[in-house]
Coordinates of N, CA and C in Angstrom, one line a residue:
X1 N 195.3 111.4 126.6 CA 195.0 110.6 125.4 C 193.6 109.9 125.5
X2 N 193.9 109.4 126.9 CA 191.8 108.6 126.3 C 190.9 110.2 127.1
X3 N 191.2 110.9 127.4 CA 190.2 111.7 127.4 C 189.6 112.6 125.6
X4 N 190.4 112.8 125.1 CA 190.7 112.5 122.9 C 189.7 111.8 122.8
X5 N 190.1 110.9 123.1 CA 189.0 109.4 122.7 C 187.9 109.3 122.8
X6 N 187.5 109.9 124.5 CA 186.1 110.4 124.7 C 185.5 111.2 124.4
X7 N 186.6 112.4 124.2 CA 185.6 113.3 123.8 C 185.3 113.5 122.0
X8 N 186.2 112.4 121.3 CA 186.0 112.0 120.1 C 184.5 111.1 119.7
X9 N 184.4 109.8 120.8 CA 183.4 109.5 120.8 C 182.2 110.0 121.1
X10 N 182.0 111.3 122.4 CA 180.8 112.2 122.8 C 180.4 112.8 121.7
X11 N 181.2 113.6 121.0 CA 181.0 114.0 119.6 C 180.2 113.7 118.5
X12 N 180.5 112.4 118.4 CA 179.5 111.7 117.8 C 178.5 110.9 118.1
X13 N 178.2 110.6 119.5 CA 176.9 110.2 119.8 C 176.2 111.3 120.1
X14 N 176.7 112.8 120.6 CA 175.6 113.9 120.6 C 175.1 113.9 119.4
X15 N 175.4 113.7 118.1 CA 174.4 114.1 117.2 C 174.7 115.2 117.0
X16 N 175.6 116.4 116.9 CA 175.5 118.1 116.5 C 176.4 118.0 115.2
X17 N 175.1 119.0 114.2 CA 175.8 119.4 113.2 C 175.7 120.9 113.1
X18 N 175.9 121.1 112.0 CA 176.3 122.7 111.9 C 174.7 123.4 110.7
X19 N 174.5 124.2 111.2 CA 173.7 124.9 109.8 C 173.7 124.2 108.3
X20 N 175.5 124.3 107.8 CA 175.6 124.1 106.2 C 175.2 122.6 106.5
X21 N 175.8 122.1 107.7 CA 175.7 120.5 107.5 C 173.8 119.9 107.4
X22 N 173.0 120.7 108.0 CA 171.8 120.5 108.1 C 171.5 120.8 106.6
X23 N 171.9 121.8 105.5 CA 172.0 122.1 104.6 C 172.4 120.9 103.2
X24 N 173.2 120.5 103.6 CA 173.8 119.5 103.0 C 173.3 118.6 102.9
X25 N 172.7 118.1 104.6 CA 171.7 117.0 104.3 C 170.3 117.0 103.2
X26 N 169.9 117.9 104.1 CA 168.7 118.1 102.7 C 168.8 118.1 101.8
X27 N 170.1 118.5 101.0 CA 170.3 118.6 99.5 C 170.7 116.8 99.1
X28 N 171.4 115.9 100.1 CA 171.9 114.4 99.7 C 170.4 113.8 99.9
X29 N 169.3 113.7 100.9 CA 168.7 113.5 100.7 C 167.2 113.4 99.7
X30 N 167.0 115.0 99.5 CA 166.3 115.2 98.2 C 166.8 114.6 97.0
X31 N 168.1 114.6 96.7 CA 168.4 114.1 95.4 C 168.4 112.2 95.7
X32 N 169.4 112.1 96.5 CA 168.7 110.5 97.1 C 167.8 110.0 96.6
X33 N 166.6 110.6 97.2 CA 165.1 110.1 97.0 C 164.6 110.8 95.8
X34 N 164.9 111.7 95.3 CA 164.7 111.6 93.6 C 165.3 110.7 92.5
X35 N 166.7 110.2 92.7 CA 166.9 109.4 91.7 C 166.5 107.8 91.9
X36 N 166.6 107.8 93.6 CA 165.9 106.4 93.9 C 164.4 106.3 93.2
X37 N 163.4 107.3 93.2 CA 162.3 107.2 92.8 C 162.1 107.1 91.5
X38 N 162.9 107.8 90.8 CA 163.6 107.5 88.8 C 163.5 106.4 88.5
X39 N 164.6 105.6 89.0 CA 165.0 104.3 89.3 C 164.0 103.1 89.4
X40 N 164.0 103.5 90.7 CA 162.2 102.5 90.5 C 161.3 101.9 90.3
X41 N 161.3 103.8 89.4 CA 159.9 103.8 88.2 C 160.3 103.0 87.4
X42 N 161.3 103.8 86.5 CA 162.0 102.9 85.7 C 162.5 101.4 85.2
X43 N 162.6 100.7 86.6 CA 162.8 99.6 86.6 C 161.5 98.9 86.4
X44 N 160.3 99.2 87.3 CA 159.3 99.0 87.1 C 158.3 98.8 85.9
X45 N 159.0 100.0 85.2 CA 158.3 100.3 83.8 C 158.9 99.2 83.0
X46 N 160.2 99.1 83.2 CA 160.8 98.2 82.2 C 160.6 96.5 82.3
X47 N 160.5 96.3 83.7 CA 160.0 94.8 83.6 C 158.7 94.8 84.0
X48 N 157.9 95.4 84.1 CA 156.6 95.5 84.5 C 156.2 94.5 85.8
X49 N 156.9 95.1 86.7 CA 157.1 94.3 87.9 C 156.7 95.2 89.1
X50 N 155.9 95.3 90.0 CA 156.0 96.5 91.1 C 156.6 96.2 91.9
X51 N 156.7 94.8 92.3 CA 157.7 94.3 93.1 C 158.9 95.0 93.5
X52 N 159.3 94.8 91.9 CA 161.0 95.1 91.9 C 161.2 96.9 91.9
X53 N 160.0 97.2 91.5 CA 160.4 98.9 92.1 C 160.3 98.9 93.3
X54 N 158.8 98.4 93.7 CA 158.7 98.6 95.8 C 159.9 98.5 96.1
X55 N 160.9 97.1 95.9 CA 162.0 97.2 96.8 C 163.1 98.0 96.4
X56 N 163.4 98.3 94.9 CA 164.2 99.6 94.2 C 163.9 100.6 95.6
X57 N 162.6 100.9 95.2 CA 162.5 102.5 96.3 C 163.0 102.5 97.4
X58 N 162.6 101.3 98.4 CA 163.1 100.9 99.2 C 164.4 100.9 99.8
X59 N 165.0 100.1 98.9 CA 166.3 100.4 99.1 C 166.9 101.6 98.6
X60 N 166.7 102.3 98.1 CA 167.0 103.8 97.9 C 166.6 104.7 99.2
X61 N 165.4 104.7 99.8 CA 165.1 105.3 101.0 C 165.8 104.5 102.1
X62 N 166.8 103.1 102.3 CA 167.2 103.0 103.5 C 168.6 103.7 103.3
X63 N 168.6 103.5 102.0 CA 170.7 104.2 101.4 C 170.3 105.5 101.9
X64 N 169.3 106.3 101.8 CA 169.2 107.9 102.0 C 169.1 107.7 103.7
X65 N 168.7 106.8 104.2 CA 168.4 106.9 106.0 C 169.8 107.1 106.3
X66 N 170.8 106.2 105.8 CA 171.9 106.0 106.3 C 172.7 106.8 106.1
X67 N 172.9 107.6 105.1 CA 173.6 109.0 104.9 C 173.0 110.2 105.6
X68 N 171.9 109.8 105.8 CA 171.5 111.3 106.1 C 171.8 111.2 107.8
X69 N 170.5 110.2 108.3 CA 170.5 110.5 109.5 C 171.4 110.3 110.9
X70 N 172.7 109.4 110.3 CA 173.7 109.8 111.3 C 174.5 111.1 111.4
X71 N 175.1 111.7 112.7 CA 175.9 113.1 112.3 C 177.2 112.6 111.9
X72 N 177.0 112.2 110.7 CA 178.5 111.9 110.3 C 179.6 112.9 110.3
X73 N 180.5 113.1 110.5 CA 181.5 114.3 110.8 C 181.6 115.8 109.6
X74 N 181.2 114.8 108.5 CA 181.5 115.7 107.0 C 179.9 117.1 107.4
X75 N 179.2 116.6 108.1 CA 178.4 117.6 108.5 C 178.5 118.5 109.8
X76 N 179.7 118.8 109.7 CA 179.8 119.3 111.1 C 181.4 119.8 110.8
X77 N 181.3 120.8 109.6 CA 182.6 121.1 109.3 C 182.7 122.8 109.7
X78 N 181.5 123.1 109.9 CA 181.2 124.6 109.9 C 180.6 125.0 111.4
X79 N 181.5 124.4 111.9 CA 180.5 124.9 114.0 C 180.3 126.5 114.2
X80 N 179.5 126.3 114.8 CA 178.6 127.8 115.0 C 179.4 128.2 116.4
X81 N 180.4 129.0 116.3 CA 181.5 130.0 117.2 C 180.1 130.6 118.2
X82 N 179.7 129.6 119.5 CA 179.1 131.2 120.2 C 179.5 131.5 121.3
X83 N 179.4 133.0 121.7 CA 180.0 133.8 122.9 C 179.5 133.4 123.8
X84 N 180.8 133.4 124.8 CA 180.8 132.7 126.2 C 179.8 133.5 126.9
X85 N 179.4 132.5 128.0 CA 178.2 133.1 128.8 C 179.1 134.2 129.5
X86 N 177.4 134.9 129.8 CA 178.1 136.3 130.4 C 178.4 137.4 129.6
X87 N 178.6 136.7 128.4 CA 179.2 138.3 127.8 C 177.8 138.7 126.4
X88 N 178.4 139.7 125.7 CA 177.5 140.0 124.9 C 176.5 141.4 125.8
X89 N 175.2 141.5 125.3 CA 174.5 142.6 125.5 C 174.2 142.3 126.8
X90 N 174.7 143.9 127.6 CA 174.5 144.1 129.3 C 173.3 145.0 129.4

């Protein structure tokens, strides 16, 4: 049972995701930081403030830090199956 535990917790302090999940991220964070940057503008445009975009963007770029850069599990749905050592081409 706590060996589960640990190896639940190793899991996620290694940091490993999978291909799609490396995939995935790029797609949450490109769109992330495009609508945060819409936004922004936007806001900026509308009260004529740069202030309140700087920190709009801002906070759009730490919302995208936080989804992207931990391995959160949903990235790591697709593990890459590889052959045990030893085998393969002799």
């Amino acid at each position: 049972m706590a060996e589960e535990i640990v190896d639940k917790v190793r899991d996620v302090v290694e940091g490993q995701i999978d291909f799609d999940g490396q995939r995935r991220a790029e797609g949450v964070a490109t769109l992330l930081l495009a609508l945060s940057a819409l936004l922004a503008f936007n806001i900026g445009y509308l009260y004529q403030d740069i202030q309140k975009a700087m920190y709009t963007g801002l906070g759009g770029t730490a919302l995208t830090f936080i989804l992207v850069v931990p391995p959160w599990p949903f990235y790591n749905k697709n593990p890459v199956k590889w052959l045990p050592a030893g085998t393969g081409w002799q």
